[in-house]
Amino acid sequence: MKTTIVFISIILTNVLFTFATPQRGDIIHWNDTVYRLIPFPLDLWEEFELTSETLFGVGEKGYSTDCGRGYQAEWKIIDNELYLIAIYSCSYFYSDEYGDSLKANLSHLFPDRLIDGLVKADWVNGNFWLANGEKIFYDHGGVGTIFEKDIRLTFNKGILTATQEYNNLEKSIKSVYTENPDILHEFIYSSINWDVLPELNDSIIRVFVNFVIRQPGQLQDVRIVRGAGGQFDYEAKRVISLIPEWTIYFTYGRYYAQSWTLPVIFSEENRKKYAR
């Protein structure tokens, strides 16, 4: 049985940024394959609160930074219908380390719904995401891991009504300016109008410029985040704005917006090396 890994939904954007660490996702069995599933279908259940006391009969235990919701559920799609088959504490699969391996009693939580060990998840509506292939990018403070492909599953009252696969690898763009520092430095410092700047002598002036990449092409929202004032700030912002392209990744059916900060270093060494 092939095992693949999931990623995070753009439908519930708060899943991405509520916790500093990307969340691990649930477990789901579909077409003889085990995936990770995000966002979390159990969060749509409104009949009781999903606390550790309710789910496991104990206080908060087994918390980990990649499982901020306090549980990890397991699901299965059978004949295009979604079923809940288990709920685990965050540390269930790491019991040797944490010593509090907990599993919810589904017959207690869903006394009128549990049939043959399965809970029909007819409360689940919306889009959920899986991912296939190799990792192509990781952003710890944001989206987490981006894989070669994403699969979107659409549910209506727990019934799988549509699927769509996205090829993130084909749509993502890697720029030589991101991948090769020498090419980036050549572009920045040869684009500076050194003639309008004062003599630096032994001084080294650093200006930090921030920008955002939302779509392939030109950098957006270019701004000084730490400047030196005057012509130095103007030149730093101007040359960074001229960079024709930057790396951008595609995931969950759209381009993943990222913020970047670059230093522009004004020195006599750079002036002599790059001035035209």
GROMACS .gro file of C-alpha atoms in nm:
model
  276
    1MET     CA    1   0.000   0.000   0.000
    2LYS     CA    2   0.144   0.334  -0.103
    3THR     CA    3   0.158   0.605   0.163
    4THR     CA    4   0.145   0.971   0.067
    5ILE     CA    5   0.126   1.294   0.262
    6VAL     CA    6  -0.118   1.580   0.272
    7PHE     CA    7  -0.121   1.944   0.278
    8ILE     CA    8  -0.334   2.231   0.398
    9SER     CA    9  -0.661   2.361   0.259
   10ILE     CA   10  -0.704   2.710   0.124
   11ILE     CA   11  -1.072   2.688   0.219
   12LEU     CA   12  -0.998   2.718   0.591
   13THR     CA   13  -0.709   2.962   0.574
   14ASN     CA   14  -0.688   2.988   0.951
   15VAL     CA   15  -0.552   2.632   0.958
   16LEU     CA   16  -0.237   2.768   0.797
   17PHE     CA   17  -0.161   3.043   1.041
   18THR     CA   18  -0.340   2.974   1.370
   19PHE     CA   19  -0.037   2.774   1.482
   20ALA     CA   20   0.328   2.867   1.419
   21THR     CA   21   0.405   2.508   1.318
   22PRO     CA   22   0.225   2.356   1.017
   23GLN     CA   23  -0.032   2.103   1.137
   24ARG     CA   24   0.009   1.731   1.071
   25GLY     CA   25  -0.340   1.665   0.936
   26ASP     CA   26  -0.573   1.370   0.983
   27ILE     CA   27  -0.534   1.020   0.840
   28ILE     CA   28  -0.758   0.908   0.554
   29HIS     CA   29  -0.788   0.583   0.354
   30TRP     CA   30  -0.898   0.628  -0.006
   31ASN     CA   31  -0.855   0.403  -0.311
   32ASP     CA   32  -0.624   0.166  -0.123
   33THR     CA   33  -0.391   0.451  -0.033
   34VAL     CA   34  -0.327   0.620   0.301
   35TYR     CA   35  -0.311   0.999   0.291
   36ARG     CA   36  -0.300   1.287   0.533
   37LEU     CA   37  -0.608   1.508   0.524
   38ILE     CA   38  -0.641   1.881   0.590
   39PRO     CA   39  -0.845   2.066   0.707
   40PHE     CA   40  -1.020   1.862   0.973
   41PRO     CA   41  -1.372   1.723   0.913
   42LEU     CA   42  -1.432   1.664   1.282
   43ASP     CA   43  -1.407   2.038   1.344
   44LEU     CA   44  -1.740   2.070   1.158
   45TRP     CA   45  -1.915   1.852   1.417
   46GLU     CA   46  -2.122   2.076   1.646
   47GLU     CA   47  -2.292   1.834   1.885
   48PHE     CA   48  -2.016   1.850   2.147
   49GLU     CA   49  -1.688   2.031   2.210
   50LEU     CA   50  -1.373   1.860   2.093
   51THR     CA   51  -1.187   1.887   2.424
   52SER     CA   52  -0.952   1.627   2.567
   53GLU     CA   53  -1.198   1.575   2.852
   54THR     CA   54  -1.483   1.501   2.609
   55LEU     CA   55  -1.283   1.293   2.362
   56PHE     CA   56  -1.058   1.097   2.598
   57GLY     CA   57  -1.199   1.148   2.946
   58VAL     CA   58  -0.885   1.322   3.075
   59GLY     CA   59  -0.740   1.671   3.094
   60GLU     CA   60  -0.520   1.813   2.821
   61LYS     CA   61  -0.242   1.564   2.739
   62GLY     CA   62  -0.003   1.484   2.462
   63TYR     CA   63   0.002   1.832   2.310
   64SER     CA   64   0.252   1.890   2.031
   65THR     CA   65   0.316   2.196   1.817
   66ASP     CA   66   0.203   2.020   1.499
   67CYS     CA   67  -0.123   1.906   1.663
   68GLY     CA   68  -0.261   2.221   1.819
   69ARG     CA   69  -0.622   2.104   1.798
   70GLY     CA   70  -0.550   1.831   2.054
   71TYR     CA   71  -0.647   1.525   1.849
   72GLN     CA   72  -0.584   1.340   1.523
   73ALA     CA   73  -0.873   1.162   1.353
   74GLU     CA   74  -0.874   0.871   1.108
   75TRP     CA   75  -1.119   0.846   0.817
   76LYS     CA   76  -1.212   0.615   0.534
   77ILE     CA   77  -1.397   0.671   0.208
   78ILE     CA   78  -1.618   0.372   0.122
   79ASP     CA   79  -1.829   0.383  -0.195
   80ASN     CA   80  -1.778   0.760  -0.207
   81GLU     CA   81  -1.902   0.810   0.149
   82LEU     CA   82  -1.684   0.945   0.429
   83TYR     CA   83  -1.662   0.756   0.759
   84LEU     CA   84  -1.486   0.833   1.086
   85ILE     CA   85  -1.305   0.529   1.217
   86ALA     CA   86  -1.091   0.658   1.508
   87ILE     CA   87  -0.984   0.962   1.712
   88TYR     CA   88  -0.638   0.964   1.871
   89SER     CA   89  -0.460   1.188   2.117
   90CYS     CA   90  -0.178   1.391   1.961
   91SER     CA   91   0.083   1.164   2.117
   92TYR     CA   92  -0.094   0.835   2.035
   93PHE     CA   93   0.170   0.727   1.785
   94TYR     CA   94   0.450   0.848   2.014
   95SER     CA   95   0.341   0.674   2.333
   96ASP     CA   96   0.694   0.562   2.424
   97GLU     CA   97   0.797   0.926   2.442
   98TYR     CA   98   0.492   1.081   2.604
   99GLY     CA   99   0.335   0.788   2.787
  100ASP     CA  100  -0.024   0.895   2.727
  101SER     CA  101  -0.144   0.698   2.427
  102LEU     CA  102  -0.517   0.773   2.414
  103LYS     CA  103  -0.794   0.663   2.177
  104ALA     CA  104  -1.150   0.791   2.192
  105ASN     CA  105  -1.442   0.558   2.258
  106LEU     CA  106  -1.658   0.613   1.950
  107SER     CA  107  -1.950   0.417   2.094
  108HIS     CA  108  -1.962   0.664   2.381
  109LEU     CA  109  -1.924   0.973   2.161
  110PHE     CA  110  -2.158   0.858   1.880
  111PRO     CA  111  -2.396   0.604   2.040
  112ASP     CA  112  -2.661   0.643   1.771
  113ARG     CA  113  -2.423   0.665   1.475
  114LEU     CA  114  -2.161   0.395   1.526
  115ILE     CA  115  -2.224   0.092   1.303
  116ASP     CA  116  -1.962  -0.182   1.266
  117GLY     CA  117  -1.694   0.048   1.402
  118LEU     CA  118  -1.773   0.328   1.154
  119VAL     CA  119  -1.936   0.668   1.202
  120LYS     CA  120  -2.099   0.802   0.886
  121ALA     CA  121  -1.971   1.159   0.853
  122ASP     CA  122  -2.279   1.313   0.695
  123TRP     CA  123  -2.209   1.649   0.863
  124VAL     CA  124  -1.905   1.710   0.640
  125ASN     CA  125  -1.934   1.966   0.361
  126GLY     CA  126  -1.673   2.153   0.160
  127ASN     CA  127  -1.328   2.104   0.015
  128PHE     CA  128  -1.044   1.904   0.168
  129TRP     CA  129  -0.693   1.840   0.043
  130LEU     CA  130  -0.444   1.557   0.000
  131ALA     CA  131  -0.099   1.567  -0.155
  132ASN     CA  132   0.107   1.329  -0.370
  133GLY     CA  133   0.466   1.300  -0.475
  134GLU     CA  134   0.792   1.444  -0.348
  135LYS     CA  135   0.839   1.756  -0.142
  136ILE     CA  136   0.928   2.060  -0.354
  137PHE     CA  137   0.924   2.333  -0.086
  138TYR     CA  138   0.888   2.383   0.289
  139ASP     CA  139   0.794   2.700   0.478
  140HIS     CA  140   0.792   2.637   0.852
  141GLY     CA  141   0.632   2.969   0.941
  142GLY     CA  142   0.358   2.946   0.681
  143VAL     CA  143   0.210   2.687   0.453
  144GLY     CA  144   0.436   2.398   0.557
  145THR     CA  145   0.534   2.144   0.291
  146ILE     CA  146   0.437   2.176  -0.072
  147PHE     CA  147   0.437   1.851  -0.268
  148GLU     CA  148   0.441   1.779  -0.640
  149LYS     CA  149   0.063   1.737  -0.660
  150ASP     CA  150  -0.247   1.824  -0.460
  151ILE     CA  151  -0.582   1.647  -0.473
  152ARG     CA  152  -0.898   1.836  -0.383
  153LEU     CA  153  -1.190   1.633  -0.247
  154THR     CA  154  -1.535   1.795  -0.235
  155PHE     CA  155  -1.796   1.657   0.005
  156ASN     CA  156  -2.169   1.725   0.033
  157LYS     CA  157  -2.321   1.577   0.349
  158GLY     CA  158  -2.033   1.334   0.368
  159ILE     CA  159  -2.065   1.216   0.008
  160LEU     CA  160  -1.764   1.263  -0.220
  161THR     CA  161  -1.907   1.460  -0.511
  162ALA     CA  162  -1.594   1.577  -0.695
  163THR     CA  163  -1.217   1.539  -0.710
  164GLN     CA  164  -0.954   1.745  -0.886
  165GLU     CA  165  -0.579   1.702  -0.909
  166TYR     CA  166  -0.337   1.997  -0.937
  167ASN     CA  167   0.019   1.963  -1.064
  168ASN     CA  168   0.210   2.197  -0.835
  169LEU     CA  169   0.547   2.108  -0.985
  170GLU     CA  170   0.443   2.216  -1.334
  171LYS     CA  171   0.284   2.542  -1.220
  172SER     CA  172   0.555   2.646  -0.973
  173ILE     CA  173   0.829   2.869  -1.112
  174LYS     CA  174   1.190   2.878  -0.997
  175SER     CA  175   1.383   3.191  -1.085
  176VAL     CA  176   1.759   3.210  -1.142
  177TYR     CA  177   1.758   3.520  -0.921
  178THR     CA  178   1.636   3.312  -0.629
  179GLU     CA  179   1.842   3.004  -0.702
  180ASN     CA  180   2.177   3.169  -0.789
  181PRO     CA  181   2.306   3.444  -0.554
  182ASP     CA  182   2.582   3.542  -0.799
  183ILE     CA  183   2.329   3.621  -1.072
  184LEU     CA  184   2.115   3.813  -0.823
  185HIS     CA  185   2.411   4.019  -0.698
  186GLU     CA  186   2.524   4.093  -1.052
  187PHE     CA  187   2.175   4.220  -1.140
  188ILE     CA  188   2.130   4.434  -0.826
  189TYR     CA  189   2.470   4.601  -0.811
  190SER     CA  190   2.514   4.654  -1.182
  191SER     CA  191   2.170   4.821  -1.188
  192ILE     CA  192   2.257   5.073  -0.917
  193ASN     CA  193   2.328   5.425  -1.042
  194TRP     CA  194   2.650   5.466  -0.849
  195ASP     CA  195   2.711   5.813  -0.989
  196VAL     CA  196   2.430   5.966  -0.786
  197LEU     CA  197   2.563   5.827  -0.457
  198PRO     CA  198   2.823   5.997  -0.236
  199GLU     CA  199   3.169   5.854  -0.184
  200LEU     CA  200   3.157   5.576   0.069
  201ASN     CA  201   3.528   5.539   0.149
  202ASP     CA  202   3.538   5.279   0.426
  203SER     CA  203   3.166   5.301   0.504
  204ILE     CA  204   2.934   5.008   0.437
  205ILE     CA  205   2.566   5.096   0.419
  206ARG     CA  206   2.298   4.829   0.428
  207VAL     CA  207   1.939   4.887   0.322
  208PHE     CA  208   1.683   4.610   0.371
  209VAL     CA  209   1.403   4.588   0.116
  210ASN     CA  210   1.087   4.380   0.153
  211PHE     CA  211   0.860   4.263  -0.128
  212VAL     CA  212   0.575   4.017  -0.188
  213ILE     CA  213   0.532   3.756  -0.462
  214ARG     CA  214   0.168   3.676  -0.532
  215GLN     CA  215   0.175   3.585  -0.902
  216PRO     CA  216   0.450   3.498  -1.151
  217GLY     CA  217   0.626   3.810  -1.273
  218GLN     CA  218   0.705   4.144  -1.117
  219LEU     CA  219   0.768   4.188  -0.746
  220GLN     CA  220   0.490   4.367  -0.558
  221ASP     CA  221   0.459   4.595  -0.254
  222VAL     CA  222   0.830   4.680  -0.257
  223ARG     CA  223   0.918   4.881   0.056
  224ILE     CA  224   1.211   4.974   0.278
  225VAL     CA  225   1.205   4.795   0.613
  226ARG     CA  226   1.538   4.925   0.739
  227GLY     CA  227   1.692   5.212   0.552
  228ALA     CA  228   1.980   5.459   0.551
  229GLY     CA  229   1.782   5.751   0.414
  230GLY     CA  230   1.800   5.963   0.103
  231GLN     CA  231   1.943   5.834  -0.222
  232PHE     CA  232   2.051   5.502  -0.072
  233ASP     CA  233   1.693   5.408   0.010
  234TYR     CA  234   1.573   5.528  -0.329
  235GLU     CA  235   1.831   5.326  -0.521
  236ALA     CA  236   1.778   5.013  -0.312
  237LYS     CA  237   1.402   5.020  -0.367
  238ARG     CA  238   1.441   5.104  -0.736
  239VAL     CA  239   1.680   4.820  -0.823
  240ILE     CA  240   1.486   4.558  -0.625
  241SER     CA  241   1.171   4.667  -0.813
  242LEU     CA  242   1.355   4.596  -1.139
  243ILE     CA  243   1.410   4.225  -1.068
  244PRO     CA  244   1.209   4.066  -1.351
  245GLU     CA  245   1.102   3.745  -1.178
  246TRP     CA  246   1.117   3.553  -0.852
  247THR     CA  247   1.050   3.197  -0.742
  248ILE     CA  248   0.685   3.125  -0.664
  249TYR     CA  249   0.512   2.801  -0.568
  250PHE     CA  250   0.166   2.671  -0.656
  251THR     CA  251  -0.042   2.479  -0.404
  252TYR     CA  252  -0.408   2.414  -0.332
  253GLY     CA  253  -0.521   2.552  -0.664
  254ARG     CA  254  -0.348   2.889  -0.636
  255TYR     CA  255  -0.011   3.057  -0.609
  256TYR     CA  256   0.127   3.076  -0.258
  257ALA     CA  257   0.203   3.439  -0.166
  258GLN     CA  258   0.535   3.491   0.009
  259SER     CA  259   0.711   3.787   0.162
  260TRP     CA  260   1.087   3.825   0.111
  261THR     CA  261   1.347   4.067   0.248
  262LEU     CA  262   1.678   4.134   0.070
  263PRO     CA  263   1.974   4.345   0.183
  264VAL     CA  264   2.130   4.591  -0.061
  265ILE     CA  265   2.488   4.664   0.045
  266PHE     CA  266   2.646   4.991  -0.065
  267SER     CA  267   3.023   4.976  -0.040
  268GLU     CA  268   3.325   5.092  -0.238
  269GLU     CA  269   3.402   4.726  -0.304
  270ASN     CA  270   3.066   4.676  -0.473
  271ARG     CA  271   3.095   5.009  -0.654
  272LYS     CA  272   3.432   4.917  -0.807
  273LYS     CA  273   3.320   4.563  -0.892
  274TYR     CA  274   2.984   4.642  -1.054
  275ALA     CA  275   2.975   5.010  -1.156
  276ARG     CA  276   2.942   5.061  -1.532
   0.00000   0.00000   0.00000
